[in-house]
Amino acid sequence: MKKTGLVWMLLALMTAQVFGQARRSEQNHGERFEQLGTMLRSPNVYRTASGAPGHMYWQQKANYVIDVELNDDNQSVKGKETITYINNSPDQLTYLWVQLEENQRGPQSEAPLVAESSINSRMTLGTLQGILWENDEYGYKVLNVKDAQGNPLSVAVNKTMMRIDLPMPLKAGESFTFAVDWSFNITDRMSYISGRPGYEFFPEDGNYIYTMAEWFPRMAVYSDFEGWQNKQFLGRGEFALTFGDYEVRITVPADHMVGATGVLQNPEEVLSATELQRWNKAKQTFDNPVIIRTQAEAEKLEKGKSKDKKTWIFKAENVRDFAWTSSRKFIWDAMAVKQGGKDVMAMSYYAKEANPLWEQYSTRVVAHTIKSYSAHTFDYPYPTAISVEASNGMEYPMICFNYGRPDKDGTYSEAVKYGMISVIIHEVGHNFFPMIVNSDERQWTWMDEGLNTFMQFMAEQEWDRNYPSRRGPAHKIVPYMRSDKSMLEPIMTNSENIIQFGPNAYAKPATALNILRETVMGRELFDFAFREYARRWMFKHPTPEDLFRTMEDASAVDLDWFWRGWFYGTEPVDIAIQDVKWFKLDNRTPAQKKADQKAAFDLEESYVSKNYNKADVPQTVVEADPATRDFYNSYNPFTVSPEDEEEYKKFMASLSPKEKELLNSNMNFYEITFENVGGLVMPLIIEFQYADGTSEIERIPAEIWKLNETQVTKVFPKKKEVVQFILDPMRETADIDESSNYWPRQYQPTRFELYKSRGGARGASVGDNPMKKAQSKKK
């Protein structure tokens, strides 16, 4: 009973200074903390409840042998391939599905049909061409399918998908080999058709750069969780692909330089003696890139077009795709990188138009990306990593196409420089997600773009301490989170259905993971769990459930509320400090308390006397008539009675030494009421700024919202007096209204006022002023 009495006395003796309005009396307990439960696929023998592959996990395999020839005169390719499809599933298959992405650019494409269009008073020719979509010359022109004995197979082509009807069922554990002959005209990727693959023409010297991707019929994925992934390719949703081994022979003009997925098998046949010597040197050089074909040599080749041909042979093991590039314009440099007990060749291909920027940075950025991503996931397993300057950004195993050209005079803005570095990091990083951790991009763009953008942010910060990252920091997603509800959809949305594609598929999941790492879980727990996910699913086909479950399984952190809010919902973060009350423990003696009460009374009497003075009321009733007086007219309520002294002595005698220490500590108690305005529950991060000029930060887990998701109150005991409360002081949670994060309230400058105070945006101010452009020296 002693402690119970003490608690009652202390609370009764508290005094309050109220900073705000009284809290509302309401309760709101929705589903934000309910487990995801049936929203996730049920675990089974193929995928466990822990998020790991099950003991009966399986996946298909497809091996390719391809011969392809590039026609540099009419910008076309023709080829033939032999595919051996291995049925590792427990199912019997009666047909196979093959992807024909090249048809997405052809006359039967659904892409222009499902794209909205409108007429404006001013329109570009490219926009009008996109509406007309007169593309009869594109898409597969030849498509012959035969079995291993040369017999025609029955096929059905449905736009970007081809079904091959098998002559007999393909049983579990069996394989089927078939051949496809094909040809198509290469599209101009700089035109209204756009897209990832194609060519770029340089009228100054009459040459082309070819970036060949999605260029051959490829096996669709047949999986344990979906069966055949045969959704049509409309251009945005990317790819779901099967792992396999490749042997590819690429025939091009003899003066072309070729880069491709895999390892070059015949360098002595396609490289000059000087180039071969430099190539061998590059394989032993780890500090700086070695230029294998120089700019001067490439410029000389630009002036003539060889009529001879060379065939470049590449092999790649356990890859899900194959891409290549070819041009006589290419400069080529390379350097070796020590990674996981082996040497990886980091390489770049670029034309003179990309110099001096690319010669200085590209291969170095490739090497850095390999090291950074490997440190956070697994050692880069492939033998090469290639960056190609191609005026666009797209990724494939071991090779990616990037952009970032300086002006014609060799100068470049800061925005161009960092834009180039960012896209190289991003596209090279895609080797990890989804080239190795092989998620389904057509269904869940965020599983590769979002995870990769998160990794990109960390690699950028490791490259330059002041790196101007566009995505990753929480506050940079705020404009999107503030969007009208009609413009938002959950991250867990099919790729083709996303309205604001970049923010939804790239920025929001990257921001969510960054918040998860920095604010919710902490780096140690997050890094272990994320690395576990990457290692469990490297060279396999993960789903979102596998990621969600692994992150929880490896960390012992219940994250269902986080996945539900950030990935399945569209609510923003908007938490406000609604009310602050200040309490102190009352340790006054009876005499001190009475003196304080008298001072308060005298202050009130002073106010009364000013408004009702004796001149206005010469004599009161009590003053005039003794009969109206009693004990209370002569009683002094501010006199300390013996009873007051005795009660105080008993109370003090009942206290233990620790309780007396607490009573005399002069502790401050701040009762803060927080309101969840936006709906998305998040941890509470509060900075307390003290009267002595110091400050500290406290972090309260998001679970504080479990019993009331709209409003919570918490008391914070502080030895020092607080003069300012700040919620989310380091902008960690993507709060969309920071004006309510201060108590007392503070004026918040507008974005325009911030822009003016900083002299304009960093990239814009430098990039728009040609006097401030950087120029690297040509080597």
Tab-separated table of N, CA, C and O in Angstrom, residues 189 211 358 362 366 386-395 399-405 420 422-428:
chain	number	residue	atom	x	y	z
A	189	ARG	N	16.094	3.710	-81.853
A	189	ARG	CA	15.643	3.953	-80.486
A	189	ARG	C	15.570	5.441	-80.153
A	189	ARG	O	15.045	5.827	-79.099
A	211	THR	N	22.542	-1.444	-80.009
A	211	THR	CA	22.368	-2.070	-78.691
A	211	THR	C	21.288	-3.128	-78.842
A	211	THR	O	20.100	-2.826	-78.930
A	358	TRP	N	33.317	9.738	-70.041
A	358	TRP	CA	33.262	8.291	-69.874
A	358	TRP	C	34.631	7.687	-69.619
A	358	TRP	O	34.761	6.753	-68.828
A	362	SER	N	33.465	5.912	-66.255
A	362	SER	CA	32.573	4.769	-66.426
A	362	SER	C	33.100	3.479	-65.802
A	362	SER	O	32.439	2.877	-64.952
A	366	VAL	N	31.764	1.200	-62.614
A	366	VAL	CA	31.418	-0.223	-62.710
A	366	VAL	C	32.106	-1.002	-61.595
A	366	VAL	O	31.472	-1.809	-60.892
A	386	ILE	N	29.819	-4.832	-67.811
A	386	ILE	CA	30.072	-3.903	-68.914
A	386	ILE	C	29.091	-2.744	-68.876
A	386	ILE	O	27.895	-2.939	-68.664
A	387	SER	N	29.617	-1.542	-69.104
A	387	SER	CA	28.811	-0.333	-69.255
A	387	SER	C	28.977	0.192	-70.682
A	387	SER	O	30.106	0.399	-71.132
A	388	VAL	N	27.853	0.410	-71.371
A	388	VAL	CA	27.871	0.898	-72.755
A	388	VAL	C	27.159	2.244	-72.802
A	388	VAL	O	26.028	2.374	-72.314
A	389	GLU	N	27.791	3.259	-73.387
A	389	GLU	CA	27.141	4.559	-73.553
A	389	GLU	C	26.228	4.469	-74.765
A	389	GLU	O	26.675	4.278	-75.890
A	390	ALA	N	24.915	4.625	-74.516
A	390	ALA	CA	23.957	4.380	-75.597
A	390	ALA	C	22.744	5.290	-75.518
A	390	ALA	O	21.700	4.961	-76.071
A	391	SER	N	22.849	6.409	-74.832
A	391	SER	CA	21.758	7.383	-74.761
A	391	SER	C	20.487	6.832	-74.142
A	391	SER	O	19.410	7.395	-74.333
A	392	ASN	N	20.576	5.729	-73.459
A	392	ASN	CA	19.416	5.232	-72.724
A	392	ASN	C	19.916	4.413	-71.542
A	392	ASN	O	21.125	4.258	-71.343
A	393	GLY	N	18.995	3.929	-70.731
A	393	GLY	CA	19.384	3.134	-69.584
A	393	GLY	C	18.620	1.838	-69.538
A	393	GLY	O	17.386	1.829	-69.479
A	394	MET	N	19.326	0.721	-69.610
A	394	MET	CA	18.675	-0.590	-69.546
A	394	MET	C	19.716	-1.636	-69.203
A	394	MET	O	20.891	-1.512	-69.570
A	395	GLU	N	19.265	-2.694	-68.539
A	395	GLU	CA	20.180	-3.674	-67.969
A	395	GLU	C	19.951	-5.074	-68.514
A	395	GLU	O	18.809	-5.447	-68.823
A	399	ILE	N	25.972	-6.857	-68.877
A	399	ILE	CA	26.092	-5.718	-69.789
A	399	ILE	C	24.881	-4.800	-69.597
A	399	ILE	O	23.768	-5.270	-69.358
A	400	CYS	N	25.129	-3.494	-69.670
A	400	CYS	CA	24.031	-2.543	-69.553
A	400	CYS	C	24.291	-1.350	-70.454
A	400	CYS	O	25.439	-1.044	-70.807
A	401	PHE	N	23.224	-0.685	-70.837
A	401	PHE	CA	23.286	0.475	-71.718
A	401	PHE	C	22.945	1.715	-70.891
A	401	PHE	O	21.911	1.760	-70.216
A	402	ASN	N	23.779	2.738	-70.975
A	402	ASN	CA	23.666	3.904	-70.113
A	402	ASN	C	23.739	5.197	-70.914
A	402	ASN	O	23.906	5.176	-72.129
A	403	TYR	N	23.641	6.309	-70.219
A	403	TYR	CA	23.686	7.594	-70.903
A	403	TYR	C	24.513	8.578	-70.088
A	403	TYR	O	24.943	8.287	-68.971
A	404	GLY	N	24.694	9.773	-70.663
A	404	GLY	CA	25.431	10.837	-69.990
A	404	GLY	C	26.547	11.380	-70.858
A	404	GLY	O	27.715	11.053	-70.657
A	405	ARG	N	26.187	12.210	-71.836
A	405	ARG	CA	27.191	12.765	-72.741
A	405	ARG	C	27.495	14.222	-72.399
A	405	ARG	O	26.585	14.983	-72.075
A	420	MET	N	25.087	10.580	-65.047
A	420	MET	CA	25.786	9.467	-65.682
A	420	MET	C	26.244	8.438	-64.643
A	420	MET	O	26.043	7.229	-64.806
A	422	SER	N	25.054	7.922	-61.695
A	422	SER	CA	23.889	7.262	-61.096
A	422	SER	C	23.329	6.179	-62.004
A	422	SER	O	22.989	5.084	-61.538
A	423	VAL	N	23.223	6.481	-63.298
A	423	VAL	CA	22.624	5.480	-64.182
A	423	VAL	C	23.552	4.284	-64.349
A	423	VAL	O	23.086	3.142	-64.467
A	424	ILE	N	24.852	4.488	-64.339
A	424	ILE	CA	25.778	3.350	-64.425
A	424	ILE	C	25.654	2.486	-63.180
A	424	ILE	O	25.574	1.247	-63.258
A	425	ILE	N	25.657	3.123	-62.005
A	425	ILE	CA	25.476	2.357	-60.771
A	425	ILE	C	24.172	1.563	-60.839
A	425	ILE	O	24.124	0.365	-60.517
A	426	HIS	N	23.112	2.247	-61.256
A	426	HIS	CA	21.792	1.611	-61.276
A	426	HIS	C	21.753	0.419	-62.225
A	426	HIS	O	21.307	-0.673	-61.852
A	427	GLU	N	22.225	0.619	-63.450
A	427	GLU	CA	22.107	-0.449	-64.449
A	427	GLU	C	23.082	-1.592	-64.172
A	427	GLU	O	22.737	-2.759	-64.341
A	428	VAL	N	24.303	-1.286	-63.763
A	428	VAL	CA	25.228	-2.360	-63.370
A	428	VAL	C	24.665	-3.095	-62.157
A	428	VAL	O	24.738	-4.326	-62.054
